[in-house]
XYZ file of C-alpha atoms in Angstrom:
497
model
C -5.384 -41.378 0.800
C -5.518 -39.179 -2.163
C -8.546 -41.020 -3.471
C -10.533 -40.623 -0.370
C -9.790 -36.709 -0.556
C -11.045 -36.535 -3.932
C -14.364 -38.471 -3.269
C -14.766 -35.906 -0.318
C -14.201 -32.938 -2.576
C -16.380 -34.225 -5.355
C -19.516 -34.973 -2.756
C -19.107 -31.438 -1.235
C -19.221 -29.990 -4.716
C -22.290 -31.769 -5.552
C -24.052 -30.782 -2.371
C -23.318 -27.109 -2.846
C -24.794 -27.567 -6.400
C -27.991 -28.996 -5.380
C -28.377 -26.392 -2.606
C -27.682 -23.448 -5.214
C -30.021 -25.123 -7.728
C -32.735 -25.011 -5.320
C -32.999 -21.305 -5.689
C -34.072 -21.704 -9.217
C -36.594 -24.520 -9.020
C -39.676 -23.468 -10.981
C -43.142 -23.136 -9.269
C -44.478 -25.931 -11.160
C -43.246 -29.243 -9.431
C -43.262 -32.066 -11.881
C -43.104 -35.651 -10.619
C -42.498 -38.880 -12.344
C -45.737 -40.553 -13.332
C -47.848 -37.464 -12.604
C -49.374 -35.669 -15.501
C -48.694 -31.765 -15.564
C -51.694 -29.423 -15.175
C -53.044 -26.984 -17.888
C -51.990 -23.402 -17.040
C -53.993 -20.478 -18.423
C -52.093 -17.674 -20.130
C -53.663 -14.337 -20.738
C -53.667 -13.454 -24.416
C -53.857 -9.880 -25.654
C -56.278 -9.017 -28.422
C -54.714 -8.320 -31.568
C -54.439 -4.496 -32.448
C -57.377 -3.115 -34.155
C -57.051 -2.559 -38.039
C -59.620 -1.252 -40.490
C -59.410 -1.154 -44.277
C -61.267 1.580 -46.230
C -62.234 0.934 -49.938
C -61.032 4.084 -51.461
C -62.668 5.438 -54.617
C -65.020 3.675 -57.177
C -63.689 1.540 -60.051
C -64.181 2.357 -63.620
C -64.012 -0.544 -65.933
C -62.403 -0.410 -69.402
C -60.459 2.670 -69.276
C -61.523 6.193 -70.294
C -63.379 5.009 -73.201
C -64.565 1.873 -71.755
C -63.134 -0.663 -74.357
C -60.002 -2.022 -72.528
C -60.802 -5.524 -71.201
C -59.192 -6.065 -67.667
C -58.368 -2.485 -67.005
C -59.905 -0.965 -63.865
C -59.105 2.673 -63.080
C -60.243 4.644 -59.831
C -62.918 7.381 -60.465
C -62.139 10.780 -58.283
C -61.802 9.997 -54.520
C -64.008 8.951 -51.653
C -64.640 11.095 -48.710
C -63.338 9.115 -45.806
C -64.340 10.269 -42.315
C -63.131 9.009 -39.022
C -63.143 9.687 -35.334
C -60.890 8.143 -32.568
C -60.764 8.331 -28.742
C -57.444 6.987 -27.855
C -56.072 6.190 -24.310
C -52.594 7.470 -23.414
C -49.939 5.281 -25.122
C -52.103 4.391 -28.031
C -51.567 5.689 -31.651
C -53.458 5.819 -34.839
C -51.480 5.482 -38.138
C -52.651 4.691 -41.733
C -50.907 3.621 -44.739
C -51.898 3.190 -48.570
C -52.394 0.113 -50.180
C -50.891 0.741 -53.773
C -49.294 4.241 -52.843
C -52.212 6.503 -53.084
C -51.078 10.110 -53.031
C -54.059 11.500 -51.564
C -54.267 9.212 -48.571
C -52.214 10.841 -45.500
C -49.226 8.566 -44.260
C -49.976 9.110 -40.586
C -53.118 10.222 -39.103
C -51.938 9.726 -35.358
C -52.172 13.525 -34.587
C -55.105 14.548 -36.918
C -57.781 13.784 -34.246
C -56.352 16.183 -31.762
C -59.096 15.612 -29.168
C -61.529 12.665 -28.243
C -64.080 12.036 -30.842
C -63.465 14.901 -33.159
C -64.282 13.946 -36.726
C -61.411 14.134 -39.397
C -62.132 13.939 -42.932
C -59.915 13.452 -46.253
C -60.324 12.257 -49.811
C -58.663 8.876 -50.684
C -58.112 7.455 -54.043
C -56.824 3.984 -53.414
C -57.507 1.619 -50.472
C -55.809 2.240 -47.329
C -55.440 0.759 -43.808
C -56.015 2.572 -40.495
C -54.076 0.828 -37.549
C -54.448 1.323 -33.793
C -50.964 0.602 -31.984
C -51.828 -0.612 -28.468
C -48.818 -2.209 -27.286
C -49.928 -2.498 -23.690
C -53.558 -3.406 -24.454
C -55.049 -0.732 -22.652
C -57.568 0.266 -25.007
C -61.227 -1.218 -25.173
C -61.832 -2.109 -28.747
C -65.080 -1.069 -30.678
C -66.462 1.885 -32.578
C -65.938 4.239 -29.432
C -62.203 3.741 -29.827
C -62.364 4.290 -33.732
C -65.036 4.457 -36.387
C -64.630 5.179 -40.017
C -66.674 5.333 -43.105
C -66.189 6.044 -46.758
C -68.527 8.110 -48.984
C -68.380 8.833 -52.591
C -70.911 10.430 -55.178
C -70.145 9.384 -58.816
C -71.512 11.441 -61.641
C -70.268 10.208 -65.094
C -71.333 8.994 -68.447
C -70.499 5.673 -67.313
C -71.487 5.523 -63.581
C -73.763 7.634 -61.677
C -74.829 6.863 -58.045
C -73.766 7.162 -54.244
C -71.542 4.687 -52.601
C -70.873 4.426 -48.853
C -69.470 1.610 -46.609
C -67.989 1.072 -43.285
C -64.069 0.822 -43.294
C -64.042 -2.924 -42.105
C -61.921 -5.267 -40.007
C -60.087 -7.652 -42.414
C -60.955 -11.324 -41.744
C -60.313 -14.829 -43.358
C -63.948 -15.265 -44.616
C -66.511 -12.894 -45.683
C -69.986 -13.297 -47.509
C -71.228 -10.771 -49.997
C -74.818 -11.010 -51.092
C -76.574 -8.857 -53.745
C -74.237 -9.085 -56.803
C -75.925 -8.988 -60.528
C -74.220 -10.047 -63.512
C -77.247 -9.808 -65.858
C -77.258 -7.593 -69.015
C -76.523 -4.027 -68.177
C -75.350 -4.989 -64.499
C -71.889 -4.954 -63.554
C -70.251 -6.700 -60.478
C -66.643 -5.970 -59.443
C -65.099 -7.981 -56.472
C -62.758 -5.665 -54.654
C -60.043 -7.666 -52.380
C -57.669 -5.606 -50.395
C -54.657 -7.234 -48.196
C -53.463 -4.845 -45.597
C -51.066 -7.296 -44.211
C -47.185 -7.720 -44.854
C -47.763 -11.188 -45.992
C -49.352 -12.345 -49.121
C -52.902 -13.740 -49.275
C -54.331 -16.796 -51.435
C -58.002 -16.244 -51.796
C -60.660 -18.944 -52.795
C -63.982 -18.208 -54.186
C -67.510 -19.862 -53.879
C -70.173 -18.379 -55.841
C -73.977 -19.469 -55.519
C -76.788 -18.634 -57.638
C -80.686 -19.248 -57.919
C -79.591 -22.815 -58.797
C -77.021 -23.525 -56.458
C -73.028 -23.563 -56.564
C -71.542 -22.189 -59.787
C -68.297 -23.965 -60.685
C -65.769 -22.704 -63.049
C -61.902 -22.023 -63.449
C -60.050 -19.436 -61.628
C -61.994 -19.455 -58.504
C -59.222 -20.835 -56.299
C -55.604 -19.821 -55.668
C -56.148 -16.160 -56.365
C -53.276 -14.142 -55.335
C -53.512 -10.814 -53.378
C -49.857 -9.515 -52.697
C -49.045 -7.922 -49.309
C -50.087 -4.149 -48.993
C -52.112 -4.314 -52.437
C -55.788 -4.853 -53.619
C -57.139 -6.580 -56.706
C -60.306 -6.156 -58.605
C -62.039 -9.146 -60.260
C -65.088 -8.953 -62.554
C -67.639 -11.592 -61.294
C -69.136 -12.061 -64.645
C -66.021 -13.937 -65.518
C -67.127 -16.559 -63.068
C -70.664 -16.342 -63.276
C -72.380 -14.412 -66.094
C -75.985 -13.439 -66.529
C -76.984 -14.139 -62.905
C -79.512 -11.742 -61.458
C -78.638 -12.580 -57.792
C -75.246 -13.894 -56.314
C -73.839 -14.901 -52.946
C -70.113 -14.926 -52.831
C -67.992 -16.406 -50.139
C -64.619 -15.347 -49.876
C -61.941 -17.125 -48.092
C -58.235 -16.447 -47.445
C -55.163 -18.042 -46.285
C -51.868 -16.523 -45.286
C -53.303 -13.201 -44.663
C -56.632 -11.625 -43.644
C -58.389 -9.387 -46.214
C -61.142 -7.061 -46.528
C -64.035 -7.541 -49.291
C -66.551 -5.604 -51.111
C -68.505 -5.831 -54.137
C -69.172 -2.611 -56.385
C -72.360 -2.959 -58.381
C -73.359 -0.808 -61.037
C -76.482 -0.417 -63.482
C -76.547 0.784 -67.002
C -79.944 0.898 -68.974
C -79.162 1.472 -72.700
C -76.788 4.361 -72.427
C -77.976 5.749 -69.162
C -75.900 5.161 -66.033
C -78.745 4.167 -63.715
C -77.082 3.620 -60.250
C -74.148 2.161 -58.241
C -73.489 0.711 -54.831
C -70.729 -0.751 -52.529
C -71.733 -4.258 -51.156
C -70.142 -5.047 -47.662
C -70.024 -8.149 -46.157
C -73.002 -9.765 -44.626
C -73.259 -10.561 -40.847
C -73.113 -14.109 -39.889
C -76.141 -16.237 -41.030
C -79.118 -16.515 -38.483
C -82.610 -17.663 -38.195
C -83.792 -14.083 -36.778
C -82.309 -11.039 -38.647
C -83.387 -7.370 -38.672
C -82.937 -4.897 -41.928
C -83.653 -1.248 -40.689
C -83.773 1.493 -43.469
C -86.382 0.499 -45.908
C -86.928 4.283 -46.863
C -89.270 3.992 -49.930
C -89.450 7.046 -52.222
C -90.766 7.732 -55.868
C -93.203 5.145 -56.291
C -95.248 6.805 -58.633
C -92.124 7.541 -61.088
C -91.159 3.932 -60.694
C -94.688 2.592 -61.699
C -94.311 4.675 -64.783
C -90.756 3.606 -66.016
C -91.592 -0.205 -65.073
C -94.931 0.125 -67.128
C -92.784 1.453 -70.076
C -89.743 -0.744 -70.030
C -89.483 -4.136 -68.309
C -85.691 -3.218 -67.618
C -86.791 -1.180 -64.908
C -88.392 -4.027 -62.935
C -85.657 -3.919 -60.239
C -87.048 -0.582 -58.934
C -89.434 -2.401 -56.819
C -87.976 -3.374 -53.410
C -86.907 -7.121 -53.167
C -85.560 -9.247 -50.291
C -82.488 -11.499 -51.306
C -81.875 -14.403 -49.106
C -79.098 -17.157 -49.240
C -79.333 -20.251 -47.224
C -75.709 -21.501 -46.577
C -76.822 -25.003 -45.305
C -78.100 -27.775 -47.175
C -81.654 -27.990 -45.914
C -84.473 -25.838 -47.334
C -85.321 -22.768 -45.418
C -88.990 -21.625 -44.800
C -88.504 -17.599 -44.588
C -91.201 -15.205 -43.162
C -90.460 -11.626 -43.501
C -92.659 -8.731 -41.768
C -92.071 -5.453 -43.377
C -93.515 -2.955 -40.915
C -93.862 0.908 -41.190
C -93.076 3.588 -38.770
C -96.632 5.064 -38.482
C -100.322 4.245 -39.267
C -100.039 5.312 -42.907
C -97.278 2.762 -43.878
C -98.960 -0.525 -43.428
C -96.534 -2.733 -44.515
C -96.632 -6.476 -45.707
C -95.738 -10.119 -44.759
C -94.104 -12.333 -47.345
C -93.388 -15.928 -46.793
C -91.132 -18.339 -49.087
C -88.987 -21.292 -49.302
C -85.669 -21.187 -50.523
C -83.839 -24.230 -51.274
C -80.289 -25.024 -49.293
C -77.296 -23.633 -51.285
C -79.310 -21.284 -53.511
C -79.862 -17.541 -53.557
C -83.474 -16.311 -53.821
C -85.327 -13.022 -54.223
C -88.778 -12.279 -52.837
C -90.410 -9.108 -54.310
C -91.810 -6.448 -51.506
C -94.741 -5.372 -53.591
C -97.568 -3.036 -52.844
C -95.338 -0.688 -50.523
C -96.316 2.954 -50.545
C -93.776 5.605 -49.872
C -92.695 5.859 -46.583
C -90.182 4.439 -43.673
C -90.329 0.657 -42.928
C -88.001 -2.027 -41.228
C -87.741 -5.715 -41.975
C -88.070 -8.452 -39.299
C -87.090 -11.793 -40.696
C -87.641 -15.089 -39.222
C -86.374 -18.483 -40.842
C -86.368 -22.104 -39.683
C -82.715 -22.198 -41.129
C -80.009 -19.809 -40.858
C -79.874 -17.382 -43.516
C -78.097 -14.285 -44.949
C -80.717 -11.584 -46.166
C -80.487 -7.853 -47.623
C -83.056 -5.517 -49.380
C -82.436 -4.039 -52.630
C -83.972 -0.455 -52.669
C -84.154 2.111 -55.127
C -84.712 5.906 -55.400
C -86.673 7.104 -58.563
C -87.130 10.750 -59.739
C -87.743 11.380 -63.445
C -86.836 14.808 -63.223
C -83.152 13.880 -62.269
C -80.297 12.641 -64.142
C -79.790 9.943 -63.608
C -83.472 9.106 -62.740
C -82.671 6.138 -60.533
C -80.057 4.794 -57.978
C -80.107 1.959 -55.825
C -78.333 0.327 -52.563
C -78.381 -2.914 -50.649
C -79.742 -2.517 -47.159
C -77.989 -5.084 -44.999
C -79.159 -7.064 -41.976
C -77.505 -5.442 -39.058
C -76.679 -7.075 -35.641
C -78.463 -5.742 -32.583
C -76.794 -4.297 -29.544
C -77.278 -2.292 -26.550
C -74.010 -0.655 -26.005
C -73.013 2.458 -27.798
C -72.410 2.285 -31.616
C -70.541 5.298 -33.290
C -70.731 6.308 -36.919
C -69.690 9.609 -38.829
C -72.284 11.208 -41.202
C -71.259 12.626 -44.481
C -70.812 16.341 -44.833
C -72.047 18.964 -47.426
C -75.504 19.112 -48.107
C -76.489 15.351 -47.828
C -79.434 14.365 -45.719
C -78.694 11.438 -43.170
C -81.227 9.665 -40.995
C -80.876 6.810 -38.640
C -83.330 3.862 -38.827
C -83.608 2.200 -35.636
C -85.380 -1.226 -35.392
C -86.586 -2.860 -32.262
C -87.142 -6.611 -32.736
C -87.768 -7.400 -29.115
C -90.996 -8.556 -27.539
C -90.844 -5.509 -25.263
C -90.234 -1.492 -25.861
C -86.622 -0.349 -25.980
C -85.423 2.866 -24.442
C -83.020 4.415 -27.030
C -80.643 7.445 -26.743
C -79.216 9.079 -29.685
C -76.244 11.626 -29.125
C -74.269 14.144 -31.309
C -70.875 13.718 -29.896
C -69.667 16.928 -31.611
C -72.400 19.408 -30.513
C -73.242 17.491 -27.276
C -76.902 17.321 -28.097
C -78.948 14.134 -26.919
C -82.299 12.656 -27.337
C -83.930 9.724 -25.636
C -87.055 8.037 -27.051
C -88.946 4.698 -26.643
C -89.360 2.172 -29.787
C -92.436 -0.161 -29.162
C -91.826 -3.932 -29.785
C -91.316 -5.055 -33.375
C -91.205 -1.580 -34.561
C -88.766 1.112 -35.750
C -88.102 4.949 -35.420
C -86.446 7.375 -37.836
C -83.990 10.065 -36.153
C -82.491 12.892 -38.499
C -78.782 13.644 -37.866
C -76.528 16.348 -38.711
C -74.081 16.115 -41.490
C -70.448 16.000 -40.761
C -70.920 14.738 -37.316
C -70.089 11.816 -35.058
C -73.332 9.988 -33.746
C -73.722 7.684 -30.931
C -76.667 5.080 -30.629
C -77.200 3.086 -27.583
C -80.182 1.524 -25.752
C -81.523 -0.455 -22.873
C -82.461 -3.506 -25.207
C -80.593 -4.868 -28.268
C -81.565 -2.657 -31.403
C -80.459 -2.506 -35.009
C -79.560 0.691 -36.748
C -78.802 1.711 -40.241
C -77.465 5.183 -41.406
C -79.454 6.170 -44.641
C -77.808 9.024 -46.885
C -79.614 10.816 -49.377
C -77.319 12.922 -51.700
C -79.964 14.752 -53.928
C -81.948 11.490 -54.506
C -78.744 9.356 -54.902
C -78.984 6.708 -52.116
C -76.377 5.087 -49.837
C -76.685 3.143 -46.520
C -74.236 1.996 -43.724
C -75.214 -0.543 -41.117
C -73.888 0.352 -37.639
C -71.283 -2.009 -36.514
C -68.527 -2.637 -33.684
C -65.101 -3.139 -34.430
C -63.560 -5.854 -31.967
C -60.706 -8.411 -31.939
C -61.166 -10.840 -29.320
C -58.524 -11.738 -26.609
C -58.797 -13.952 -23.610
C -56.825 -16.663 -22.037
C -55.182 -20.047 -23.520
C -54.607 -23.264 -21.764
C -51.281 -24.348 -22.140
C -49.633 -27.696 -21.259
C -46.086 -27.429 -19.640
C -44.116 -30.394 -20.176
């Protein structure tokens, strides 16, 4: 009798447990022999982070004789503007503890699209904290640029760059390690995790092998500087691939020219846009042609004052490249050049015969390529008498792209190029003053628009156009290609077992 009562109690307990458990059965019903379906899970985009380069580097210490020593020179003017939704904040911290970089910029831009500027010595990171994922990423959320003019016995020139979104791969095209030229690779790690970096270097004859190209350590929240001549010496043109593991990094190449004892220009080379068969390079503003011809005739070391198109072919096949250099008016006729570049090599195509004027380059290739144009300014009445910059290929877009302009007495102009087969209607707005202008750019041509110093400028159009900001600091030259900053979110398909 006791056994029957015990069995009855156990059965009642099990029935109650099953009934109670049904309240917690998940929505996904799993059955034996049936494969569960993939489920889409929404993933928030990673918070936007930008890394700014800081001031230029001087190699060799104060007297230039200390091998492996790299000191900062002065400070860069970093300007930025943000338009943050409620609940989103902006903070910054220095890499390696620069005293001139503010620890927090969350409250500096107190109103939307207000430009803030400050001096920065070391590299630093700008970080958008968006825990709810409510902000639309892009240059309308935050844009930041770095400008510096260096005047010393060792370096003279203007340097400018966008603060960049760190990544696991960058390509840098334009470095030169021949006599009188110095190229420094700057690697910045804004993460709390150490990064391991590998380099691949390509010249006119292909890949350049050497010791020390792999396993380069960049510590968390630090930067490092590497002279490219230690890997590839006496090379007139290099393409450098930078890949990182463990953490995403930012990368630039600082290029400097010295002719004899005369410091003759400097530039900061930013990463190239992805290789493509069709590229647009706005901003070829040629000045001082007569002075450049005089210097070249007297000394072959000045031959690089003539503009040239740099091409790198990342694939294995030979590329046939055609570039149309088209002026903005009837007085600048431009030119057309065509050349074959072997796969895996970096080549240079001279752009001879151009008169002073404003041009844009429209490039077509039967293979994806990287491209940029070396542009110089020459004025024999100035010291230094030359400066140079690398004009990047720029991505085309219709939506608004924002950029800040340097302050002071600098002269800034936008070169806007339309590569389409039809006209583009473009709107340029000064978001500080509220002024706006609309104009039409015919097919396969470009227009030049002057913009105010120390302002926030927006460019948008009804067709994809490419835009470069060209800055003149009393004949010292620097450029910035307009870009957008976005981390991609989306959905992931997950298999629940």
